[in-house]
Coordinates of C-alpha atoms in Angstrom, one line a residue:
M1 CA 28.0 -15.3 51.9
A2 CA 29.7 -18.8 51.5
E3 CA 33.5 -18.8 51.6
N4 CA 34.0 -19.3 47.8
A5 CA 30.8 -17.7 46.5
Q6 CA 31.3 -14.9 44.0
P7 CA 29.6 -11.5 44.6
T8 CA 26.9 -10.6 42.2
I9 CA 27.1 -7.9 39.7
A10 CA 24.7 -5.9 41.8
E11 CA 26.9 -6.3 44.9
Q12 CA 30.0 -5.4 42.9
A13 CA 28.2 -2.4 41.7
Q14 CA 27.2 -1.3 45.2
D15 CA 30.8 -1.7 46.4
V16 CA 32.1 0.4 43.5
A17 CA 29.6 3.1 44.2
S18 CA 30.6 3.1 47.9
K19 CA 34.3 3.3 47.2
L20 CA 33.7 6.0 44.6
A21 CA 31.7 8.1 47.0
T22 CA 34.6 8.0 49.5
S23 CA 37.1 8.8 46.8
V24 CA 35.0 11.7 45.5
A25 CA 34.6 13.0 49.0
D26 CA 38.3 13.0 49.5
T27 CA 38.8 14.7 46.2
L28 CA 36.3 17.5 46.6
N29 CA 39.1 19.4 48.4
F30 CA 41.3 18.9 45.3
G31 CA 43.7 21.9 45.0
E32 CA 43.0 23.0 48.6
K33 CA 44.2 20.2 50.9
A34 CA 45.7 17.7 48.5
P35 CA 49.5 17.8 48.3
K36 CA 51.0 19.4 45.3
E37 CA 51.9 16.8 42.6
D38 CA 55.6 16.4 42.0
V39 CA 55.3 14.3 38.9
D40 CA 57.0 14.6 35.5
R41 CA 54.0 15.2 33.1
S42 CA 55.9 15.8 29.9
G43 CA 55.1 12.5 28.4
L44 CA 51.3 12.5 29.2
P45 CA 48.9 12.5 26.3
I46 CA 47.0 15.8 25.6
L47 CA 43.3 15.9 24.9
Y48 CA 41.5 19.0 23.6
I49 CA 38.0 20.3 24.6
D50 CA 36.1 23.1 23.0
E51 CA 32.9 23.9 24.6
K52 CA 31.4 25.6 21.5
A53 CA 33.0 24.0 18.5
G54 CA 33.8 20.6 19.8
S55 CA 31.7 17.4 19.5
D56 CA 31.4 14.4 21.9
E57 CA 30.0 12.3 19.0
T58 CA 32.5 12.9 16.2
G59 CA 35.6 14.4 18.2
S60 CA 38.8 12.5 18.7
G61 CA 40.5 14.8 21.2
A62 CA 43.0 16.2 18.7
E63 CA 43.4 19.9 18.5
L64 CA 41.6 20.0 15.2
S65 CA 38.9 17.5 16.4
P66 CA 38.2 18.4 20.1
F67 CA 35.6 17.0 22.4
S68 CA 32.9 19.4 23.8
T69 CA 33.1 18.1 27.4
P70 CA 35.9 17.1 29.8
L71 CA 33.9 13.9 30.8
K72 CA 33.8 12.7 27.3
A73 CA 37.6 13.4 26.9
Y74 CA 38.2 11.5 30.1
Q75 CA 36.1 8.5 29.1
S76 CA 38.0 8.3 25.8
I77 CA 41.1 7.0 27.6
K78 CA 39.2 4.1 29.1
P79 CA 40.1 5.0 32.8
T80 CA 40.0 2.7 35.8
I81 CA 38.1 3.4 38.9
E82 CA 41.4 3.9 40.7
N83 CA 42.1 7.0 38.5
D84 CA 38.7 8.6 39.1
S85 CA 39.8 10.7 42.2
N86 CA 42.6 12.3 40.3
P87 CA 41.4 12.2 36.7
T88 CA 44.3 14.3 35.3
Q89 CA 47.2 12.1 36.6
N90 CA 47.4 10.2 33.3
V91 CA 46.2 12.9 30.8
I92 CA 46.4 16.6 30.3
L93 CA 43.1 18.2 29.4
M94 CA 43.3 21.4 27.5
I95 CA 40.2 23.5 27.2
R96 CA 39.0 26.4 25.1
K97 CA 36.0 28.3 26.7
S98 CA 33.1 29.4 24.7
D99 CA 33.4 32.9 26.0
S100 CA 37.2 33.1 25.5
V101 CA 38.3 36.3 24.0
E102 CA 41.4 34.7 22.5
R103 CA 39.7 31.8 20.6
N104 CA 43.0 30.2 19.6
E105 CA 44.3 30.1 23.2
W106 CA 44.1 26.7 24.9
I107 CA 44.4 26.6 28.8
E108 CA 44.7 23.6 31.0
L109 CA 41.5 22.5 32.9
S110 CA 41.3 24.6 36.1
T111 CA 41.0 23.4 39.6
S112 CA 37.3 24.1 39.7
G113 CA 36.9 22.3 36.3
K114 CA 38.7 19.3 37.7
K115 CA 36.4 19.3 40.8
K116 CA 33.3 19.4 38.5
L117 CA 34.9 16.6 36.4
V118 CA 35.2 14.5 39.5
K119 CA 31.6 15.0 40.3
N120 CA 30.5 14.2 36.8
I121 CA 32.6 11.0 36.9
S122 CA 30.9 10.0 40.1
G123 CA 27.5 10.3 38.4
W124 CA 28.7 8.4 35.4
R125 CA 30.1 5.5 37.6
K126 CA 26.9 5.3 39.5
S127 CA 24.9 5.1 36.3
Q128 CA 27.2 2.4 35.1
A129 CA 26.7 0.5 38.3
K130 CA 23.0 0.8 38.0
L131 CA 23.0 -0.5 34.5
L132 CA 25.2 -3.4 35.5
A133 CA 22.7 -4.2 38.2
E134 CA 19.8 -4.0 35.9
G135 CA 21.6 -6.1 33.3
E136 CA 22.1 -8.9 35.9
K137 CA 18.4 -8.8 36.7
L138 CA 17.3 -8.9 33.1
Q139 CA 19.7 -11.7 32.5
K140 CA 18.3 -13.6 35.4
D141 CA 14.8 -12.9 34.3
K142 CA 15.6 -14.2 30.8
L143 CA 17.2 -17.3 32.1
E144 CA 14.1 -17.9 34.2
K145 CA 11.8 -17.3 31.3
D146 CA 13.8 -19.6 29.0
E147 CA 13.7 -22.4 31.5
K148 CA 10.0 -21.9 32.1
E149 CA 9.4 -22.0 28.2
R150 CA 11.7 -25.1 28.0
K151 CA 9.6 -26.9 30.6
R152 CA 6.4 -25.8 28.9
R153 CA 7.5 -27.2 25.5
E154 CA 8.7 -30.4 27.1
E155 CA 5.2 -30.8 28.6
A156 CA 3.6 -29.8 25.3
K157 CA 5.5 -32.6 23.6
N158 CA 3.4 -35.1 25.5
I159 CA 0.1 -33.6 24.5
I160 CA -0.9 -35.4 21.3
L161 CA -4.2 -34.6 19.6
V162 CA -5.8 -37.5 17.6
D163 CA -7.7 -37.0 14.5
D164 CA -10.3 -39.6 15.2
E165 CA -11.3 -40.9 11.8
S166 CA -14.2 -42.9 13.3
K167 CA -15.9 -39.5 13.8
E168 CA -17.4 -38.3 10.7
S169 CA -16.4 -34.8 9.5
K170 CA -17.4 -33.0 6.4
K171 CA -14.7 -31.0 4.6
T172 CA -16.1 -27.7 3.6
K173 CA -15.3 -24.2 2.6
I174 CA -16.1 -21.5 5.2
Y175 CA -18.8 -19.8 3.3
A176 CA -20.9 -22.9 3.6
V177 CA -20.7 -23.4 7.5
P178 CA -23.7 -21.2 8.4
E179 CA -25.8 -23.9 6.8
L180 CA -24.0 -26.7 8.8
V181 CA -25.0 -25.8 12.4
G182 CA -24.7 -28.9 14.5
S183 CA -22.5 -30.7 12.0
R184 CA -18.9 -31.7 12.5
V185 CA -16.8 -30.1 9.8
R186 CA -13.1 -29.9 8.7
I187 CA -11.9 -26.5 7.4
Q188 CA -8.5 -25.3 6.2
G189 CA -7.4 -21.7 6.1
W190 CA -5.1 -18.8 7.3
V191 CA -5.2 -17.4 10.8
H192 CA -6.6 -13.8 10.3
R193 CA -6.6 -12.9 13.8
F194 CA -5.4 -14.6 17.0
R195 CA -6.4 -13.9 20.6
P196 CA -4.9 -16.3 23.2
Q197 CA -6.4 -16.4 26.6
K198 CA -5.6 -18.5 29.7
T199 CA -8.2 -21.1 29.0
N200 CA -9.3 -20.4 25.4
Y201 CA -7.7 -19.4 22.1
F202 CA -10.0 -17.4 19.8
L203 CA -9.0 -17.6 16.1
V204 CA -10.6 -15.9 13.2
V205 CA -9.7 -18.1 10.2
R206 CA -10.2 -17.2 6.5
D207 CA -10.1 -19.4 3.4
G208 CA -10.8 -16.9 0.7
T209 CA -14.5 -17.6 0.7
A210 CA -15.3 -16.2 4.2
M211 CA -14.1 -15.9 7.7
L212 CA -15.0 -18.1 10.7
Q213 CA -14.4 -17.8 14.5
C214 CA -12.8 -20.9 16.0
I215 CA -12.5 -21.7 19.7
L216 CA -9.8 -23.9 21.1
T217 CA -9.9 -25.2 24.7
G218 CA -8.5 -27.9 26.8
D219 CA -5.7 -30.0 25.3
C220 CA -6.1 -28.0 22.0
I221 CA -4.2 -25.1 23.6
K222 CA -1.5 -27.2 25.3
T223 CA 0.2 -28.7 22.2
L224 CA 3.5 -27.6 20.6
D225 CA 1.3 -26.2 17.7
A226 CA -0.5 -24.0 20.2
L227 CA 2.8 -22.6 21.5
D228 CA 4.0 -21.9 17.9
L229 CA 0.8 -20.5 16.6
T230 CA 1.2 -17.1 14.7
T231 CA -1.0 -14.8 12.6
E232 CA -1.0 -15.9 8.9
S233 CA -0.1 -19.5 9.8
T234 CA -2.1 -22.1 7.7
V235 CA -4.1 -24.4 9.8
E236 CA -6.5 -27.3 9.6
L237 CA -9.3 -27.5 12.2
V238 CA -12.0 -30.0 12.9
G239 CA -15.0 -29.4 15.2
T240 CA -18.7 -28.7 15.6
I241 CA -20.4 -25.7 14.1
E242 CA -22.6 -23.8 16.7
K243 CA -24.6 -20.6 16.6
V244 CA -22.9 -17.8 18.6
K245 CA -24.5 -17.1 22.0
Q246 CA -27.1 -14.4 22.3
G247 CA -25.4 -11.0 22.7
Q248 CA -22.2 -12.1 21.0
T249 CA -21.1 -11.6 17.4
A250 CA -19.0 -13.5 15.0
P251 CA -18.6 -13.7 11.2
G252 CA -21.7 -15.5 9.8
G253 CA -23.2 -15.7 13.2
V254 CA -21.6 -19.1 13.9
E255 CA -18.4 -20.5 15.4
L256 CA -16.4 -23.7 15.3
L257 CA -15.8 -25.6 18.6
V258 CA -12.5 -27.3 17.8
D259 CA -11.6 -30.8 19.0
Y260 CA -8.7 -31.4 16.7
W261 CA -6.4 -29.0 14.8
K262 CA -2.8 -28.7 13.5
I263 CA -0.5 -26.2 11.8
L264 CA -0.1 -26.9 8.1
G265 CA 2.4 -24.0 7.5
K266 CA 3.8 -21.9 10.3
A267 CA 4.2 -18.1 9.6
P268 CA 7.2 -16.3 11.3
G269 CA 6.9 -14.5 14.6
G270 CA 9.2 -12.0 16.4
S271 CA 10.7 -9.3 14.3
D272 CA 9.5 -10.9 11.1
A273 CA 5.9 -11.4 12.2
F274 CA 3.2 -10.5 9.6
E275 CA 1.6 -7.8 11.7
G276 CA 4.8 -5.9 12.0
R277 CA 5.4 -5.7 8.3
L278 CA 2.6 -3.4 7.4
Q279 CA 1.1 -0.6 9.5
Q280 CA -1.3 2.2 8.8
D281 CA 1.5 4.7 8.5
T282 CA 3.8 2.4 6.4
D283 CA 5.4 4.3 3.6
A284 CA 3.7 4.0 0.2
S285 CA 6.7 2.6 -1.5
I286 CA 7.1 -0.2 1.1
R287 CA 3.4 -1.0 0.8
A288 CA 3.9 -1.4 -2.9
D289 CA 7.0 -3.7 -2.3
L290 CA 4.8 -5.8 0.1
R291 CA 1.7 -5.7 -2.1
H292 CA 1.6 -9.6 -1.9
L293 CA 1.1 -9.2 1.9
E294 CA -1.2 -6.2 1.7
L295 CA -3.6 -8.2 -0.4
R296 CA -4.3 -10.3 2.7
G297 CA -5.7 -7.3 4.6
E298 CA -9.5 -6.8 4.9
T299 CA -9.7 -3.6 2.8
A300 CA -7.5 -4.9 -0.1
T301 CA -9.5 -8.2 0.0
S302 CA -12.8 -6.4 -0.1
V303 CA -11.7 -4.2 -3.0
M304 CA -10.6 -7.2 -5.0
R305 CA -13.8 -9.0 -4.2
V306 CA -15.9 -6.1 -5.4
R307 CA -13.7 -5.9 -8.5
A308 CA -14.6 -9.5 -9.4
L309 CA -18.3 -8.9 -8.8
L310 CA -18.1 -5.6 -10.9
L311 CA -16.6 -7.5 -14.0
R312 CA -19.2 -10.2 -13.6
A313 CA -22.0 -7.5 -13.4
F314 CA -20.7 -5.9 -16.6
R315 CA -20.6 -9.3 -18.3
D316 CA -24.2 -10.0 -17.1
A317 CA -25.4 -6.6 -18.5
F318 CA -23.7 -7.1 -21.8
H319 CA -25.1 -10.6 -22.0
K320 CA -28.6 -9.3 -21.4
R321 CA -28.2 -7.0 -24.3
R322 CA -26.8 -9.8 -26.5
I323 CA -23.5 -8.1 -26.8
T324 CA -20.7 -10.6 -27.5
E325 CA -17.4 -10.8 -25.7
V326 CA -14.2 -11.1 -27.8
T327 CA -10.5 -11.2 -27.0
P328 CA -8.3 -9.0 -29.3
P329 CA -4.6 -9.2 -29.3
C330 CA -2.4 -7.2 -26.9
M331 CA 0.7 -7.1 -29.2
V332 CA 0.1 -4.8 -32.1
Q333 CA 1.9 -2.8 -34.8
T334 CA -0.4 0.1 -35.0
S335 CA -1.3 2.8 -32.5
V336 CA -4.8 4.1 -31.4
E337 CA -4.1 7.1 -29.2
G338 CA -0.9 8.3 -30.7
G339 CA 2.8 7.4 -30.5
S340 CA 4.0 9.2 -27.4
T341 CA 2.3 6.7 -25.0
L342 CA 3.3 3.5 -26.7
F343 CA 5.3 0.8 -25.0
E344 CA 7.6 -0.5 -27.8
F345 CA 9.3 -3.9 -28.0
D346 CA 11.2 -6.1 -30.5
Y347 CA 8.9 -8.6 -32.1
Y348 CA 11.1 -11.0 -34.0
G349 CA 13.2 -8.2 -35.3
A350 CA 10.3 -5.9 -36.2
P351 CA 9.0 -3.0 -34.0
A352 CA 5.8 -3.8 -32.1
Y353 CA 3.8 -2.3 -29.2
L354 CA 1.6 -3.2 -26.2
T355 CA -2.0 -2.1 -27.2
Q356 CA -3.3 1.2 -25.9
S357 CA -6.9 0.1 -26.8
S358 CA -8.6 -2.8 -28.5
Q359 CA -11.1 -0.6 -30.2
L360 CA -9.9 -0.9 -33.9
Y361 CA -10.0 -4.7 -33.5
L362 CA -13.6 -4.6 -32.1
E363 CA -14.8 -2.6 -35.0
T364 CA -13.6 -5.3 -37.5
V365 CA -16.0 -7.9 -36.0
L366 CA -19.1 -5.7 -36.0
P367 CA -20.2 -7.1 -39.5
S368 CA -19.9 -10.7 -38.2
L369 CA -20.9 -10.7 -34.5
G370 CA -22.8 -7.4 -34.2
D371 CA -22.3 -5.5 -30.9
V372 CA -19.1 -6.7 -29.2
Y373 CA -17.1 -5.9 -26.1
C374 CA -13.8 -7.0 -24.4
I375 CA -12.3 -6.8 -21.0
Q376 CA -8.5 -6.9 -21.0
E377 CA -5.4 -4.9 -20.3
S378 CA -4.3 -1.8 -22.1
F379 CA -1.0 -0.1 -21.7
R380 CA -0.1 3.7 -21.7
A381 CA 3.5 4.9 -21.3
E382 CA 2.3 8.2 -19.8
K383 CA 4.9 9.8 -17.6
S384 CA 2.2 10.6 -15.1
L385 CA 2.1 9.9 -11.4
T386 CA -1.5 11.1 -10.6
R387 CA -3.8 9.1 -8.4
R388 CA -5.9 8.1 -11.4
H389 CA -3.2 7.0 -13.9
L390 CA -1.8 3.4 -14.3
S391 CA 0.7 2.2 -17.0
E392 CA -1.3 -1.0 -17.2
Y393 CA -5.0 -0.9 -16.6
T394 CA -8.1 -3.1 -17.2
H395 CA -9.9 -1.7 -20.2
L396 CA -13.6 -2.5 -20.7
E397 CA -14.4 -1.5 -24.3
A398 CA -17.5 -2.0 -26.5
E399 CA -18.4 -1.2 -30.1
L400 CA -22.1 -0.9 -31.1
V401 CA -23.4 -0.9 -34.6
F402 CA -26.4 0.8 -36.3
I403 CA -26.6 3.5 -33.6
K404 CA -26.8 7.3 -33.4
F405 CA -24.8 9.4 -30.9
K406 CA -27.8 9.7 -28.6
D407 CA -28.1 6.0 -28.6
L408 CA -24.4 5.7 -27.4
L409 CA -25.1 8.2 -24.6
D410 CA -28.3 6.3 -23.6
H411 CA -26.5 3.0 -23.6
L412 CA -23.6 4.3 -21.4
E413 CA -26.1 5.8 -18.9
D414 CA -28.1 2.5 -18.8
M415 CA -25.0 0.3 -18.4
I416 CA -23.6 2.3 -15.5
C417 CA -26.9 2.5 -13.7
D418 CA -27.7 -1.2 -14.3
V419 CA -24.2 -2.4 -13.1
V420 CA -24.5 -0.2 -9.9
E421 CA -28.0 -1.7 -9.2
I422 CA -26.7 -5.2 -9.7
L423 CA -23.9 -4.6 -7.2
L424 CA -26.2 -3.0 -4.6
N425 CA -28.6 -5.9 -4.9
D426 CA -25.7 -8.4 -4.3
P427 CA -25.4 -9.1 -0.5
V428 CA -21.5 -9.4 -0.6
S429 CA -20.8 -6.3 -2.8
S430 CA -23.5 -4.1 -1.2
E431 CA -22.1 -4.8 2.3
I432 CA -18.6 -3.9 1.1
I433 CA -19.8 -0.7 -0.6
K434 CA -21.7 0.2 2.6
T435 CA -18.5 -0.3 4.7
L436 CA -16.0 1.4 2.4
N437 CA -18.2 4.1 1.0
P438 CA -21.1 4.7 3.5
D439 CA -22.2 7.8 1.7
F440 CA -22.4 6.2 -1.7
Q441 CA -25.7 7.1 -3.6
P442 CA -26.5 5.3 -6.9
P443 CA -26.5 7.8 -9.8
S444 CA -29.8 9.2 -10.8
R445 CA -31.0 9.4 -14.4
P446 CA -30.7 11.3 -16.7
F447 CA -27.0 12.1 -16.4
M448 CA -26.2 15.7 -17.0
R449 CA -25.1 16.3 -20.6
M450 CA -22.8 19.2 -21.0
D451 CA -21.3 20.5 -24.2
Y452 CA -17.4 21.1 -24.1
R453 CA -18.0 24.7 -25.0
D454 CA -20.4 25.1 -22.1
A455 CA -17.9 23.5 -19.8
I456 CA -15.4 26.1 -20.8
T457 CA -17.9 28.8 -19.8
Y458 CA -18.6 27.0 -16.5
L459 CA -15.0 26.8 -15.6
N460 CA -14.5 30.5 -16.1
E461 CA -17.7 31.6 -14.4
N462 CA -16.8 29.5 -11.3
G463 CA -13.1 30.6 -11.1
I464 CA -11.6 27.3 -12.1
T465 CA -8.5 28.4 -14.0
K466 CA -5.7 26.7 -15.8
E467 CA -2.5 25.8 -14.0
D468 CA -0.9 29.1 -14.9
G469 CA -3.9 31.0 -13.4
S470 CA -5.4 32.1 -16.8
E471 CA -8.9 31.5 -18.0
H472 CA -9.9 28.6 -20.2
V473 CA -10.5 29.2 -23.9
V474 CA -12.2 26.9 -26.5
G475 CA -9.6 24.6 -27.8
D476 CA -8.0 23.9 -24.4
D477 CA -7.5 20.3 -23.4
I478 CA -9.1 20.7 -19.9
A479 CA -6.6 19.6 -17.4
E480 CA -7.4 16.8 -14.8
A481 CA -7.4 19.0 -11.8
A482 CA -9.8 21.6 -13.3
E483 CA -12.0 18.7 -14.7
R484 CA -12.2 17.0 -11.3
K485 CA -13.0 20.3 -9.5
M486 CA -15.8 21.0 -11.9
T487 CA -17.2 17.5 -11.5
D488 CA -16.9 17.6 -7.7
Q489 CA -18.7 21.0 -7.5
I490 CA -21.6 19.7 -9.7
N491 CA -21.4 16.4 -7.7
R492 CA -23.2 14.2 -10.2
P493 CA -22.2 12.1 -13.3
I494 CA -21.6 14.4 -16.2
M495 CA -21.5 13.4 -19.9
L496 CA -19.1 15.9 -21.4
I497 CA -19.7 15.9 -25.1
H498 CA -18.6 17.4 -28.4
F499 CA -14.8 17.9 -27.9
P500 CA -12.7 19.7 -30.6
K501 CA -11.4 17.5 -33.3
L502 CA -7.8 18.5 -32.6
L503 CA -8.0 17.2 -29.0
K504 CA -9.3 13.8 -29.9
A505 CA -8.3 10.7 -31.8
F506 CA -8.2 10.5 -35.6
Y507 CA -11.2 8.1 -36.0
M508 CA -13.8 10.2 -34.2
Q509 CA -16.8 11.4 -36.3
P510 CA -17.1 15.2 -36.9
L511 CA -20.3 17.0 -36.0
E512 CA -22.3 17.9 -39.0
S513 CA -23.2 21.3 -37.6
A514 CA -19.7 22.1 -36.4
P515 CA -17.0 20.1 -38.3
D516 CA -14.2 21.2 -36.0
F517 CA -15.9 19.4 -33.1
T518 CA -16.7 15.7 -32.8
E519 CA -19.5 13.3 -31.7
S520 CA -17.4 12.4 -28.6
V521 CA -18.1 11.9 -25.0
D522 CA -16.2 11.6 -21.6
V523 CA -18.3 10.4 -18.6
L524 CA -17.0 12.2 -15.5
L525 CA -17.8 10.9 -12.0
P526 CA -17.3 12.8 -8.7
N527 CA -14.0 12.3 -6.9
V528 CA -12.4 10.6 -9.9
G529 CA -13.1 12.6 -13.1
E530 CA -13.0 10.9 -16.4
V531 CA -14.0 7.2 -16.3
V532 CA -15.3 6.6 -19.8
G533 CA -14.2 7.9 -23.1
G534 CA -16.3 7.2 -26.3
S535 CA -17.4 8.6 -29.6
M536 CA -19.1 7.8 -32.9
R537 CA -16.6 6.5 -35.4
I538 CA -15.8 7.9 -38.9
T539 CA -17.9 5.8 -41.3
D540 CA -16.9 7.5 -44.6
Y541 CA -13.8 6.2 -46.4
D542 CA -12.6 9.6 -47.8
T543 CA -13.2 11.2 -44.4
L544 CA -11.0 8.6 -42.7
M545 CA -8.3 8.9 -45.3
A546 CA -8.2 12.7 -44.7
A547 CA -8.0 12.0 -41.0
Y548 CA -4.9 9.8 -41.4
K549 CA -3.3 12.6 -43.5
R550 CA -4.2 15.4 -41.0
E551 CA -2.6 13.4 -38.1
G552 CA 0.4 12.4 -40.2
I553 CA -0.5 8.7 -39.8
P554 CA 0.5 6.4 -42.7
S555 CA -2.7 4.6 -43.8
D556 CA -1.1 1.4 -45.2
P557 CA -0.6 -0.3 -41.8
Y558 CA -4.3 0.3 -41.1
Y559 CA -5.6 -1.4 -44.2
W560 CA -7.6 -3.9 -42.2
F561 CA -9.2 -1.1 -40.3
T562 CA -9.9 1.1 -43.4
D563 CA -11.5 -1.9 -45.1
Q564 CA -14.4 -1.6 -42.8
R565 CA -15.4 1.5 -44.7
K566 CA -15.1 -0.2 -48.1
Y567 CA -17.0 -3.4 -47.4
G568 CA -20.4 -2.3 -46.2
T569 CA -19.9 0.7 -44.0
T570 CA -22.5 2.0 -41.5
E571 CA -22.8 4.2 -38.4
H572 CA -21.3 2.8 -35.3
G573 CA -19.7 4.0 -32.1
G574 CA -18.1 2.8 -29.0
Y575 CA -16.3 3.5 -25.7
G576 CA -13.6 2.5 -23.3
L577 CA -14.2 2.3 -19.5
G578 CA -11.4 2.3 -17.0
V579 CA -12.2 -0.5 -14.5
E580 CA -9.9 0.8 -11.8
R581 CA -11.4 4.3 -12.0
F582 CA -14.9 3.0 -11.9
L583 CA -14.0 0.9 -8.9
A584 CA -12.3 3.9 -7.1
W585 CA -15.5 5.9 -7.5
L586 CA -17.7 3.2 -6.2
L587 CA -15.6 2.3 -3.1
N588 CA -14.2 5.9 -2.5
R589 CA -10.6 4.8 -3.0
W590 CA -8.1 7.7 -3.0
T591 CA -6.0 6.2 -5.8
V592 CA -6.7 3.7 -8.7
R593 CA -3.5 1.9 -7.4
E594 CA -5.7 0.4 -4.7
C595 CA -8.1 -1.0 -7.3
S596 CA -5.5 -3.1 -9.2
L597 CA -4.2 -6.4 -8.1
Y598 CA -0.6 -5.5 -8.8
P599 CA -0.5 -1.9 -10.0
R600 CA 1.9 -0.7 -12.5
W601 CA 2.9 2.9 -12.9
M602 CA 5.9 5.0 -14.0
G603 CA 8.9 3.4 -12.3
R604 CA 7.0 0.5 -10.7
A605 CA 6.8 -3.0 -12.3
T606 CA 7.3 -5.1 -9.2
P607 CA 6.5 -7.4 -7.5

């Protein structure tokens, strides 16, 4: 070693360990050959150790807060190595053994206890020395890595890619690139997946229309942008579209050979990297907080894409039947399903509510537009946290005029089957359905039609009880769990019809043959339960007025609805379909929360 050179930490550690070994060897005869101490110990601090009741984590060494081991007590005085051979020369260690008969009697650490303490100190010092040595190596490795990265970045600054404007490039969306094989294109998107290799970077980039594999080589992987690239960064890439080689796969069967690219918006790396924010086992509440990031995932994206195609399919099916779309208000001053689930707010000094259903408004335009429908949000302030309930949901509602109850049931069956057929014939939605719900089978016609009273019989015959364990009786509002269990057992769509009047809304038409029951229907689908609720509507003025009175509803605020029975009344009926529930059935989602862009439920209205 040079004359003025400083020893490394590892060398210092080795020296310490050597000296300590000698010191410990000398001390192992402590109490046998060591001379008797002739020192005044009256002023030394006293530390207490209780093997059973003490704590090395929370103890302070006081009599009422003892440590549990002598080593921890010794460490608490921050000793020097010179004291290790005689650890009690600067402190008095009082101990209470776990097997002591007199639990309140403290005795000073014995000679054998001191020998054991010296051995423990030796092990502790060696581990400290090892950590010091490892720390120096880690520090050295870090410095070398930092220096290597600094040089790499300096070199990268000199690699400048040129966007050669003399070379023609067609700006396009990714969905169109399979038709542009051999062309030079320009795309922009987000880095969905990123796999760097020594000579190539493989990127899967998405732009919301599709995904594309992009290959970077040569100078393209030597730039500063290449060093800074992270998942979810926004990029622009220019290059030639080629078919993937035989035996290889890529989205769309093509890939982009990049000759120019740049980062448009860099996403963070390290502890804040996108891939670290959401994992398979991430808590549901955190996933809800990070919904804006979860929506970038393949499953959430697929669900939202099918949701859009589902709404389009329903609109196409309505259009084919010459049913007109309307847009009723969401701020109302009357209720449809009862007051307990209303969201109330102040509307210029008067009470108003978020709508539970647009049905009443749809009925008012039957005389002018004929059959109508709407697709918009409804709001229910139900204090329910089941997997099929939302406080805000997309409500697809329709009202049909000049129909009988059978016509309503046939229409529902036809609409559901037609929409499923449209989605299964669409290449995008069919592929997603196959991926997320590989066992899905389109419903066969006719749907099972089950009277409410027969359902009560079925539940009792199949041992499906109420929550309290008792059997169902006619008049019971069949609970969600029982309803779903019955539907899953039958394992096919069920049209549950003719519910008791007292269980349903005031406007539902009573059965002629049994006035205490209604011309009503719930469509139940396996794994979800109720997806559609509908009925024929009361057409007679006096019957409707009696319904208001029975339910304790003042009729005056409903004058505009009641007038439909004064000015040319006729038979009509309608229904409401929960889009999120329908989607959960179609894609086999555990909860409807997965089927809403930003789901709202009790206690959750963010982000």
